[in-house]
PDB file of N, CA and C in Angstrom:
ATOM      1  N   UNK A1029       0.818  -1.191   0.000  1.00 40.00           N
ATOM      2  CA  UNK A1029       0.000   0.000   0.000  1.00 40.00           C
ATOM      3  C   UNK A1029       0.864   1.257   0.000  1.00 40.00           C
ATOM      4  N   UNK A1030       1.815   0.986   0.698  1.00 36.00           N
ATOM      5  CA  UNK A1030       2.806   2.329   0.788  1.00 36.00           C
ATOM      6  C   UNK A1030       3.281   2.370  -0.809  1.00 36.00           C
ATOM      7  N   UNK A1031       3.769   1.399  -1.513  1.00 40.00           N
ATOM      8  CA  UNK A1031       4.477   1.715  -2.283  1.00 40.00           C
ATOM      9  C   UNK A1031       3.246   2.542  -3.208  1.00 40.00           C
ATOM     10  N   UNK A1032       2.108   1.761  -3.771  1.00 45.00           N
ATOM     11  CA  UNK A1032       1.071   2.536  -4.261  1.00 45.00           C
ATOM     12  C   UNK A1032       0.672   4.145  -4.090  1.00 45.00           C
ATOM     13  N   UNK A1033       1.275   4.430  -2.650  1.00 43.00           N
ATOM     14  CA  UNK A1033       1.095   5.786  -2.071  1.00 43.00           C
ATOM     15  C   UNK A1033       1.586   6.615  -2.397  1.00 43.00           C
ATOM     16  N   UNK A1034       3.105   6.321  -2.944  1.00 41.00           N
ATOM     17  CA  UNK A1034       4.456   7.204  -3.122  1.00 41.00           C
ATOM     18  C   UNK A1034       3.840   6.837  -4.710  1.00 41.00           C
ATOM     19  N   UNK A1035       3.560   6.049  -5.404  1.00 55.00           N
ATOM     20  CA  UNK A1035       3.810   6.059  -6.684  1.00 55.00           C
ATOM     21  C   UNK A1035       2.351   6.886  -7.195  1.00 55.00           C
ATOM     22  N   UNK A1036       1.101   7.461  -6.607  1.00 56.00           N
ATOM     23  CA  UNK A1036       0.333   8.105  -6.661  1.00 56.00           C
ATOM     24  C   UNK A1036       0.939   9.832  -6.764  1.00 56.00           C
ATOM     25  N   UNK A1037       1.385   9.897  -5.309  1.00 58.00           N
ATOM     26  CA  UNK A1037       1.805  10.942  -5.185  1.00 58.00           C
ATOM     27  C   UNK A1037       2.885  11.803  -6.021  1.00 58.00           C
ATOM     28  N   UNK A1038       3.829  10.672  -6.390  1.00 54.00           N
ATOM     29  CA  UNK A1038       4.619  11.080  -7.401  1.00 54.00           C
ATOM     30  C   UNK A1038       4.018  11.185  -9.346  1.00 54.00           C
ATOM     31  N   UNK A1039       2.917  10.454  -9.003  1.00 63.00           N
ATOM     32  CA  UNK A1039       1.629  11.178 -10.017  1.00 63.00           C
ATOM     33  C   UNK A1039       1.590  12.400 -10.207  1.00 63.00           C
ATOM     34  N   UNK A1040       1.131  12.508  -9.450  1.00 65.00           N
ATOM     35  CA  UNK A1040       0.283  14.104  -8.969  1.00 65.00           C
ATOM     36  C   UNK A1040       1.233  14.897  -9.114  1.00 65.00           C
ATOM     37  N   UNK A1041       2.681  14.884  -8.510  1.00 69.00           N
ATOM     38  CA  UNK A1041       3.812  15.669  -8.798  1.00 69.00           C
ATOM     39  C   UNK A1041       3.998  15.870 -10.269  1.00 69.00           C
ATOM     40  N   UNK A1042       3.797  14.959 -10.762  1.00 67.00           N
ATOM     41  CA  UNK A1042       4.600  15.150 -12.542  1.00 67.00           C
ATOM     42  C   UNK A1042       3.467  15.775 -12.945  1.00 67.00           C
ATOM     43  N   UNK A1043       2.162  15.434 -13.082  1.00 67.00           N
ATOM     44  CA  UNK A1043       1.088  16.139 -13.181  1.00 67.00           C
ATOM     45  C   UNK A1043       1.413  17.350 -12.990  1.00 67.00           C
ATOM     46  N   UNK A1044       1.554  18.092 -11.756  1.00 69.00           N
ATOM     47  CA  UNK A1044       1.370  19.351 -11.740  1.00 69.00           C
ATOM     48  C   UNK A1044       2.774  20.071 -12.012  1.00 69.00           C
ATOM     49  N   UNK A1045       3.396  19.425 -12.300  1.00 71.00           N
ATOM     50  CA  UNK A1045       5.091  20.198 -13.055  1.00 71.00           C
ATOM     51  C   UNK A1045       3.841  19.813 -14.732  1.00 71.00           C
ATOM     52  N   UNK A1046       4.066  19.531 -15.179  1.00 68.00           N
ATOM     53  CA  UNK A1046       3.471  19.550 -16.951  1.00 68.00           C
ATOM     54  C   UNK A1046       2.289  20.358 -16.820  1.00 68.00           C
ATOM     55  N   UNK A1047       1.491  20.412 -16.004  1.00 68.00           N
ATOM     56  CA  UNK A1047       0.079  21.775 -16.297  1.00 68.00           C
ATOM     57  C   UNK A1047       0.265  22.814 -15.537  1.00 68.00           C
ATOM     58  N   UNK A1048       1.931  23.124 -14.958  1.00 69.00           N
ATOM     59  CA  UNK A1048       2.169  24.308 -14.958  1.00 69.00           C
ATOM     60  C   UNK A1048       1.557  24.675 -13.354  1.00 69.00           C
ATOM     61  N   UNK A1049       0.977  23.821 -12.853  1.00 66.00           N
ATOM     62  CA  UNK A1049       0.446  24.055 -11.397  1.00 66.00           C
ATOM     63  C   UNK A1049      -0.868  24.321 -11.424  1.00 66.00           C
ATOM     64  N   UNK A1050      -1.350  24.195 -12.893  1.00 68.00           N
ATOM     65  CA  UNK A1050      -2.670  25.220 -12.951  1.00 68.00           C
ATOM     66  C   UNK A1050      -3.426  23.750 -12.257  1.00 68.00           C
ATOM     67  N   UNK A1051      -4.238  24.005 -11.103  1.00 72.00           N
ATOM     68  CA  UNK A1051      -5.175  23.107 -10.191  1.00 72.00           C
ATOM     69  C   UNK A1051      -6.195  22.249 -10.990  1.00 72.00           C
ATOM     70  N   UNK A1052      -7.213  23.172 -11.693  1.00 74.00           N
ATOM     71  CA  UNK A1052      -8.141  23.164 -12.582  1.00 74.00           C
ATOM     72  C   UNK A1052      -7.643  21.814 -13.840  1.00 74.00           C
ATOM     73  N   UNK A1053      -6.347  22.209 -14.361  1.00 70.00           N
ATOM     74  CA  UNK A1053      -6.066  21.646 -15.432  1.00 70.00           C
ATOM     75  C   UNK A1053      -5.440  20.366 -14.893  1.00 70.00           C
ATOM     76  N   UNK A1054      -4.864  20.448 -13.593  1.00 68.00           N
ATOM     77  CA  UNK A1054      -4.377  19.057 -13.055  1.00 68.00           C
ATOM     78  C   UNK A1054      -5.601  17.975 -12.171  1.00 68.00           C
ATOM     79  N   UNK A1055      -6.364  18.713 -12.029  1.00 70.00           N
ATOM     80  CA  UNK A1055      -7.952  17.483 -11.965  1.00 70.00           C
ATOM     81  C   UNK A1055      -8.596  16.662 -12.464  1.00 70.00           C
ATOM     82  N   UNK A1056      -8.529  17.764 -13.570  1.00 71.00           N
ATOM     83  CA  UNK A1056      -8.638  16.585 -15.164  1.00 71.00           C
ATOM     84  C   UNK A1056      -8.082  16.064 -15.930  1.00 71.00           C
ATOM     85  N   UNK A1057      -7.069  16.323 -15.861  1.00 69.00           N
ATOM     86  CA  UNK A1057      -5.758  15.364 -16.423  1.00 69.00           C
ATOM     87  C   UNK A1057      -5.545  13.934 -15.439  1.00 69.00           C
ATOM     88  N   UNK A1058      -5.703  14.041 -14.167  1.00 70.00           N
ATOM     89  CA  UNK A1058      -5.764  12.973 -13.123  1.00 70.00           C
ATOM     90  C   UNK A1058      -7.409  12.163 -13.276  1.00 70.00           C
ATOM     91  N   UNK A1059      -8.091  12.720 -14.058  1.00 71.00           N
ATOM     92  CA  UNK A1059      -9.703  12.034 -14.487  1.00 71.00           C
ATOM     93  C   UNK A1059      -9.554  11.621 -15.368  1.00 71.00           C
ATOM     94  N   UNK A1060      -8.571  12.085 -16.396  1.00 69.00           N
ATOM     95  CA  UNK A1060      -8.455  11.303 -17.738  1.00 69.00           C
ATOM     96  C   UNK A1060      -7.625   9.707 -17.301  1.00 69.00           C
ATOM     97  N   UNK A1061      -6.245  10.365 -16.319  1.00 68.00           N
ATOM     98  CA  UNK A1061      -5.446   9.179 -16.271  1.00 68.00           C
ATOM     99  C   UNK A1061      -6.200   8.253 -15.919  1.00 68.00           C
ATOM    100  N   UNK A1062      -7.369   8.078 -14.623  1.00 70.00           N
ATOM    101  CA  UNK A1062      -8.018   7.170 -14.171  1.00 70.00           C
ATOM    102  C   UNK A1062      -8.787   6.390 -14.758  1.00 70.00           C
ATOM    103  N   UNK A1063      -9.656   7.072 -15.982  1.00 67.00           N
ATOM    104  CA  UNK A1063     -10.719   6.370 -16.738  1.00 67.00           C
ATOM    105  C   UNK A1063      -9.810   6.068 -17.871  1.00 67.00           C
ATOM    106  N   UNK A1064      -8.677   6.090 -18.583  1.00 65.00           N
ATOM    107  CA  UNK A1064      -7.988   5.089 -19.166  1.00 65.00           C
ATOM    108  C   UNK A1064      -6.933   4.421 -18.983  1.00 65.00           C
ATOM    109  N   UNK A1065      -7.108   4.107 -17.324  1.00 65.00           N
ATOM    110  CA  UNK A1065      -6.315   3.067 -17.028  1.00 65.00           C
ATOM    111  C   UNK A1065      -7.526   1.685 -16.386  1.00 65.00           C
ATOM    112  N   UNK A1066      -8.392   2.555 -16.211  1.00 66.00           N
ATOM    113  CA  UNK A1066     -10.296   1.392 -15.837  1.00 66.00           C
ATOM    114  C   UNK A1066     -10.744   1.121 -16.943  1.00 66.00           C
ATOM    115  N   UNK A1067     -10.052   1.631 -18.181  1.00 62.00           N
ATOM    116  CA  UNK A1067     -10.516   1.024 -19.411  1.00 62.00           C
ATOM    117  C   UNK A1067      -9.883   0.059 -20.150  1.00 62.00           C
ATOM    118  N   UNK A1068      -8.383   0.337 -19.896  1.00 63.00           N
ATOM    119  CA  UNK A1068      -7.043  -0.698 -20.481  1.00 63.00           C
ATOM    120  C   UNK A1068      -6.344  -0.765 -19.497  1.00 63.00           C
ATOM    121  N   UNK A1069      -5.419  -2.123 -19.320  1.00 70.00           N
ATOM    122  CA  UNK A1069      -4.542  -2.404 -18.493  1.00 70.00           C
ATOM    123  C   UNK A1069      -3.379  -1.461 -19.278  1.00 70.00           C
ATOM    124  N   UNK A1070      -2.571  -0.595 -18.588  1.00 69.00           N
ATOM    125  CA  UNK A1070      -1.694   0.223 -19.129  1.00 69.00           C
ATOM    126  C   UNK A1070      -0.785   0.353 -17.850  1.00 69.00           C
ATOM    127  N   UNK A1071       0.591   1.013 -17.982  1.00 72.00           N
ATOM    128  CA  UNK A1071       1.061   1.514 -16.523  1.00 72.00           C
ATOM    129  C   UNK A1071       0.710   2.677 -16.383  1.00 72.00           C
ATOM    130  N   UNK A1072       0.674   3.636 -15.115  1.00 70.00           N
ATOM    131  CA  UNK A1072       0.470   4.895 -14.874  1.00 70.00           C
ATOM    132  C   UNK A1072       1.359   5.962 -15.954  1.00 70.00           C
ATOM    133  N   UNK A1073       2.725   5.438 -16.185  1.00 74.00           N
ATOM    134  CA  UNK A1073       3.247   6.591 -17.534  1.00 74.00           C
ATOM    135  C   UNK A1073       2.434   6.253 -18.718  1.00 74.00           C
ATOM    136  N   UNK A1074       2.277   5.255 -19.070  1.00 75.00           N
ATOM    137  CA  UNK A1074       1.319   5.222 -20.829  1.00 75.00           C
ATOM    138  C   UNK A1074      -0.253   5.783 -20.277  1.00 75.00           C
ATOM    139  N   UNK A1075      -0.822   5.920 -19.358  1.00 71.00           N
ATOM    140  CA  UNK A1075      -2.155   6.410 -18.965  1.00 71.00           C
ATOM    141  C   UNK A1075      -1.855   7.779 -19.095  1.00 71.00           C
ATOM    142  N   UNK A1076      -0.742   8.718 -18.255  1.00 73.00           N
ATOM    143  CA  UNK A1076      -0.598  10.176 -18.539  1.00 73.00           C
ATOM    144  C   UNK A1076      -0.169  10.144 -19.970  1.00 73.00           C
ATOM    145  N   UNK A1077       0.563   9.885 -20.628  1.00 77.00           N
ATOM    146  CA  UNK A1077       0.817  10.211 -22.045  1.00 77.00           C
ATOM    147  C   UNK A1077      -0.047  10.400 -22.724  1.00 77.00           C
ATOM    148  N   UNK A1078      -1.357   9.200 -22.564  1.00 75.00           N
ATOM    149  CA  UNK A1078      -2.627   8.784 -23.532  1.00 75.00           C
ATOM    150  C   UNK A1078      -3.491  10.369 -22.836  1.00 75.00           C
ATOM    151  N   UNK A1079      -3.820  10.397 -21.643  1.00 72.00           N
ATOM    152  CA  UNK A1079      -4.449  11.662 -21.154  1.00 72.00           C
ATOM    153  C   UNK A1079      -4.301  12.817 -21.559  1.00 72.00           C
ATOM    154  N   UNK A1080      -2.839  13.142 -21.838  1.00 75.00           N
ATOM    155  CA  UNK A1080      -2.309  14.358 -22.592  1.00 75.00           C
ATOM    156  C   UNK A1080      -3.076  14.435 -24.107  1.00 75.00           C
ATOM    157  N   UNK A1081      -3.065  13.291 -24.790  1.00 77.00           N
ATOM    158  CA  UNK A1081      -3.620  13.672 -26.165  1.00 77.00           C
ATOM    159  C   UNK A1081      -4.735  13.712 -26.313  1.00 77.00           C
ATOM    160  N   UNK A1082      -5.279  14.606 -26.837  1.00 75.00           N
ATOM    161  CA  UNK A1082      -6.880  15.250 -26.957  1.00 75.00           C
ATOM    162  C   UNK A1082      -7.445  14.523 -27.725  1.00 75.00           C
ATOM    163  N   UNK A1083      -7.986  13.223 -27.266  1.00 77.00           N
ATOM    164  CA  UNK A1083      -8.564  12.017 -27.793  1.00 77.00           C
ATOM    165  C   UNK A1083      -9.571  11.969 -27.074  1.00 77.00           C
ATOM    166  N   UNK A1084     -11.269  11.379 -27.807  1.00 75.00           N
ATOM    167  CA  UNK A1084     -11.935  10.960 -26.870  1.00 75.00           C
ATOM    168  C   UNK A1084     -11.584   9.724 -26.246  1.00 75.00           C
ATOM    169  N   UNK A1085     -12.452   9.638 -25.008  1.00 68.00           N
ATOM    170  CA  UNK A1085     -12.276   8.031 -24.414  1.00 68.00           C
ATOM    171  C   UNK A1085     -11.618   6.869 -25.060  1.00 68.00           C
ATOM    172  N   UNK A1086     -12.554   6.397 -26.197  1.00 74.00           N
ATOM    173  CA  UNK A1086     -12.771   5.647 -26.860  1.00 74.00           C
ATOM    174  C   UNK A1086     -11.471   5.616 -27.336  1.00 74.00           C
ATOM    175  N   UNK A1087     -11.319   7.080 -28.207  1.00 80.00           N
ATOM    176  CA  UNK A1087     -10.121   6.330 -29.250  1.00 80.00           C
ATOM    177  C   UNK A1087      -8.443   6.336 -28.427  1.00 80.00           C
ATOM    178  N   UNK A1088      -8.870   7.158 -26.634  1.00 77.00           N
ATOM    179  CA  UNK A1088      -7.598   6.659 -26.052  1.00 77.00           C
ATOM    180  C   UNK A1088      -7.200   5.238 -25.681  1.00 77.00           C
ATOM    181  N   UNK A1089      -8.086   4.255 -25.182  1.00 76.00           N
ATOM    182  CA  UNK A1089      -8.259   2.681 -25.320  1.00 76.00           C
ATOM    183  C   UNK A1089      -7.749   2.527 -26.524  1.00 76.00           C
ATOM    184  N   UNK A1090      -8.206   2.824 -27.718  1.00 83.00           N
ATOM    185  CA  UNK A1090      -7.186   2.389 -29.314  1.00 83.00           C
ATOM    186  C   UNK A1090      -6.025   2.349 -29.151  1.00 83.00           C
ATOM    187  N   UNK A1091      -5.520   4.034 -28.791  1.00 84.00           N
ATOM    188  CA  UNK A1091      -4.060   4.145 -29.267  1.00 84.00           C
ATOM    189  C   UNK A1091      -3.216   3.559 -27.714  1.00 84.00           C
ATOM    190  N   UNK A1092      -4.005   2.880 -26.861  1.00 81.00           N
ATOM    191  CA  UNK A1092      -2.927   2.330 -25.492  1.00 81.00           C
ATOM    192  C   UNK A1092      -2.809   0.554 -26.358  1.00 81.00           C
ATOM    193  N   UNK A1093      -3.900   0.667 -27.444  1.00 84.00           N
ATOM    194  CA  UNK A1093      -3.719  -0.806 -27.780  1.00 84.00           C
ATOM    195  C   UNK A1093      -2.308  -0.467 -29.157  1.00 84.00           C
ATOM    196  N   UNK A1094      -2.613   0.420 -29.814  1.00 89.00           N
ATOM    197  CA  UNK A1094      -1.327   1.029 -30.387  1.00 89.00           C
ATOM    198  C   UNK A1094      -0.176   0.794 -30.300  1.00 89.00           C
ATOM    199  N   UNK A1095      -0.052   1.632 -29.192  1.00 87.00           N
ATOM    200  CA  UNK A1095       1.598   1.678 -28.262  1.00 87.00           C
ATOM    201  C   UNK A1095       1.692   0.461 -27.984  1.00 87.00           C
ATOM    202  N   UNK A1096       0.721   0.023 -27.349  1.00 85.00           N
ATOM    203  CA  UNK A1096       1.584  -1.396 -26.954  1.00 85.00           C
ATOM    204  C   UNK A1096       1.968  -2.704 -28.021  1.00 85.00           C
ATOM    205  N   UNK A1097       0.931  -2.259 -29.243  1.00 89.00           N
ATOM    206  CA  UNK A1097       1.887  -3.186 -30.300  1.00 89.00           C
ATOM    207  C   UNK A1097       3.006  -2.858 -30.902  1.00 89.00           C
ATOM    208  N   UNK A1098       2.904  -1.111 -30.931  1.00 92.00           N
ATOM    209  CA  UNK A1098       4.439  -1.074 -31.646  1.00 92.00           C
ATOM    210  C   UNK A1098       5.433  -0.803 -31.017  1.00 92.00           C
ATOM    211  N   UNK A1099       5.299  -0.944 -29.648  1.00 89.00           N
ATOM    212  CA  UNK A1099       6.525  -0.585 -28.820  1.00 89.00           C
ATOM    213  C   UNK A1099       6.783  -2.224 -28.939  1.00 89.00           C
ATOM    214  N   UNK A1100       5.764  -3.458 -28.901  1.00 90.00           N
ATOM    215  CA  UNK A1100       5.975  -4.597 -29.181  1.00 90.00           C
ATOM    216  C   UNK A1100       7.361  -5.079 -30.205  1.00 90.00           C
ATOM    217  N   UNK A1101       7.088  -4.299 -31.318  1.00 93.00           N
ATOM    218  CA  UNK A1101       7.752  -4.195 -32.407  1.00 93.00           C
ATOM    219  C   UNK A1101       8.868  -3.418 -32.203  1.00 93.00           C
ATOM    220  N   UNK A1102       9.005  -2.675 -31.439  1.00 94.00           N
ATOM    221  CA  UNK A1102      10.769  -2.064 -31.245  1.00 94.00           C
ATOM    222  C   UNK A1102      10.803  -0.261 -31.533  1.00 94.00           C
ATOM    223  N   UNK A1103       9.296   0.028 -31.708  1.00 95.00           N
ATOM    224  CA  UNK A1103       9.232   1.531 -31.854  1.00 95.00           C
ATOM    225  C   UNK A1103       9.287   2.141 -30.471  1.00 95.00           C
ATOM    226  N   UNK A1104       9.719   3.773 -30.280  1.00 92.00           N
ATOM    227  CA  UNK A1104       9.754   4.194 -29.079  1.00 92.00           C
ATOM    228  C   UNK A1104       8.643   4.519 -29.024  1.00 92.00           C
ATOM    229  N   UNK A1105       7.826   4.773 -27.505  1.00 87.00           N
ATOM    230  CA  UNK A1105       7.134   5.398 -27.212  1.00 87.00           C
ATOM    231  C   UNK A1105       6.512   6.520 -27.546  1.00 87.00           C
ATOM    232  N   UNK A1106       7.447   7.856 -27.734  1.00 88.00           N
ATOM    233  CA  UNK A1106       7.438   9.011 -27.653  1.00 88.00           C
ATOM    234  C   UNK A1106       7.403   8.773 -29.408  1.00 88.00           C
ATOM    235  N   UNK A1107       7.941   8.302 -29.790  1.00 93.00           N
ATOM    236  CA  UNK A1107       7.670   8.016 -31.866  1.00 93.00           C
ATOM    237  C   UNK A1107       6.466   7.696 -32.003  1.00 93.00           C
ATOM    238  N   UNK A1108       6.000   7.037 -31.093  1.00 92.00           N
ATOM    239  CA  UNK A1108       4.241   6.545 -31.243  1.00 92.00           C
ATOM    240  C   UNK A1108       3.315   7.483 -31.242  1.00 92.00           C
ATOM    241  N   UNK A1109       3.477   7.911 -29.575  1.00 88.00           N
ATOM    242  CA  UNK A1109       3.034   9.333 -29.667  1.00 88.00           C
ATOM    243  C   UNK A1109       3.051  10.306 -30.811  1.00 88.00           C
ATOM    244  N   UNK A1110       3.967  10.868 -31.512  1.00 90.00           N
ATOM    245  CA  UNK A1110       3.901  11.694 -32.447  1.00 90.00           C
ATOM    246  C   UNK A1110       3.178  11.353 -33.189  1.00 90.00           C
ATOM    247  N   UNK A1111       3.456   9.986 -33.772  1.00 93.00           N
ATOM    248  CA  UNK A1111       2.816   9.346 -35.260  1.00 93.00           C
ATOM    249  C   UNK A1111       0.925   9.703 -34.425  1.00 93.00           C
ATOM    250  N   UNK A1112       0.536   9.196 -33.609  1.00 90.00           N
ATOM    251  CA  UNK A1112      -0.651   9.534 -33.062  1.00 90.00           C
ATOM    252  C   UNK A1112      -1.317  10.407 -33.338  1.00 90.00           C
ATOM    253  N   UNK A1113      -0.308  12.007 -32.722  1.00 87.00           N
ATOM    254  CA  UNK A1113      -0.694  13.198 -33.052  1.00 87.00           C
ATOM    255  C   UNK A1113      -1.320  13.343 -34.516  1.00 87.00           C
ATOM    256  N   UNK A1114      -0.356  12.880 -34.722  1.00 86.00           N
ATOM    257  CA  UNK A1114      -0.451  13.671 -36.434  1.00 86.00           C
ATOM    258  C   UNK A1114      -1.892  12.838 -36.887  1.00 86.00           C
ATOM    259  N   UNK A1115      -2.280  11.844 -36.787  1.00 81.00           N
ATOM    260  CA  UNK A1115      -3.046  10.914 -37.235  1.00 81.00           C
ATOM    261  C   UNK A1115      -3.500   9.700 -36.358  1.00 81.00           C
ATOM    262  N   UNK A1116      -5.020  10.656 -35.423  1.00 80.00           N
ATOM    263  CA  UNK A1116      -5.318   9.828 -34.175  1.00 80.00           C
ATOM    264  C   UNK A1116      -5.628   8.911 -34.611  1.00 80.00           C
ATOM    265  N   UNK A1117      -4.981   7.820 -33.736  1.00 82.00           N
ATOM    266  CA  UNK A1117      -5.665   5.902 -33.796  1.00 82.00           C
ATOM    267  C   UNK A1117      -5.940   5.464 -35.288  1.00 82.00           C
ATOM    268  N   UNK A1118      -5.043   5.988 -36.123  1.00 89.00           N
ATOM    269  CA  UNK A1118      -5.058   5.031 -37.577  1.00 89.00           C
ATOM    270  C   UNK A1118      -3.898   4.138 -37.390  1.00 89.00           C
ATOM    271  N   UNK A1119      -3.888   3.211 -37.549  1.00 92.00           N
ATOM    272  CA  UNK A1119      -3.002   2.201 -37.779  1.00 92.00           C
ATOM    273  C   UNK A1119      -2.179   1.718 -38.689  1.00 92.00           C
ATOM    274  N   UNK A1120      -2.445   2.054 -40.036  1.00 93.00           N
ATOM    275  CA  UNK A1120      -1.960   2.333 -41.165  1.00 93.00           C
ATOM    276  C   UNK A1120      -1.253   3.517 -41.417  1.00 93.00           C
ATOM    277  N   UNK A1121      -1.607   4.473 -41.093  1.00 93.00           N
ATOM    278  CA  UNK A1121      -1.077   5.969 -41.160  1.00 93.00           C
ATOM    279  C   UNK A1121       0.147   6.098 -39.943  1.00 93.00           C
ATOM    280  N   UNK A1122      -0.031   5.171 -38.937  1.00 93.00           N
ATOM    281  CA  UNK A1122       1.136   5.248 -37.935  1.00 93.00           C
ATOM    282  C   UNK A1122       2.379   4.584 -38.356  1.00 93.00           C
ATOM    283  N   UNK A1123       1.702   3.193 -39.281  1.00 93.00           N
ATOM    284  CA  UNK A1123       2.932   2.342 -39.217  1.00 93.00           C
ATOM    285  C   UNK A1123       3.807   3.208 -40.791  1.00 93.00           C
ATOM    286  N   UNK A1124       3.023   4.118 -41.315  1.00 94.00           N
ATOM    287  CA  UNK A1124       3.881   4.633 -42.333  1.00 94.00           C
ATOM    288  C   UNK A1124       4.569   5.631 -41.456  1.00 94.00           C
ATOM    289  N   UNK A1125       3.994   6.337 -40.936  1.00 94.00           N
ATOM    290  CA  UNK A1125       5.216   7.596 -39.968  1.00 94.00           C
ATOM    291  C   UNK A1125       6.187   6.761 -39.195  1.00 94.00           C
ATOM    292  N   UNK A1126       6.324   5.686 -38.680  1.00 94.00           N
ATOM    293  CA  UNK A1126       7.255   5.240 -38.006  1.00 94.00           C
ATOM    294  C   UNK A1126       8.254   4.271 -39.055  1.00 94.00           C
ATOM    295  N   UNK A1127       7.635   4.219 -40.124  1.00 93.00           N
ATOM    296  CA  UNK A1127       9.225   3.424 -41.101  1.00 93.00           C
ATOM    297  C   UNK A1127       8.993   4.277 -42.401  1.00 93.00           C
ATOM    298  N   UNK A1128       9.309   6.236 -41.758  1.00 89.00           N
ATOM    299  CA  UNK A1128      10.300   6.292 -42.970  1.00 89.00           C
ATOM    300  C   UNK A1128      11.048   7.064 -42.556  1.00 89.00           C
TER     301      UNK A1128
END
């Protein structure tokens, strides 16, 4: 339980260093992390990453199924992410941004 405690709290810390402290904006960023990590088994860093991108619900569950195939495959994280940005939860359109 302790360890769960510190690894919450140190949530909330990174949280509020990335939204700048703003309270408001770190509530819901901690509502996003929660409801897509009760939606996909993910760790707490791929839940804030997925939270950050202005995805609905739905298509954040996609792209945690995403990441985890192409990080499967040997892509980074943060390469996933981008390819994402540019072109939410297509799968085809990702695997071309990441091999060229």
């Amino acid at each position: 339980a302790l360890s769960s405690g510190i690894n919450a709290e140190y949530g909330v810390a990174r949280a509020m260093q990335r939204l700048e402290h703003n309270q408001e904006k770190c509530f819901e960023f901690l509502q996003a992390v929660l409801v897509v990590m009760t939606e996909e088994e993910c760790t707490v860093e791929m839940a804030e990453t997925i939270a950050l991108l202005d995805f609905p619900d739905k298509k954040k569950a996609e792209a945690i199924i995403l990441i985890k195939q192409f990080s499967e495959l040997g892509f980074s994280t943060e390469d996933i992410v981008e390819g994402l940005k540019k072109d939410p939860v297509d799968r085809d359109a990702l695997l071309d941004y990441l091999t060229r």
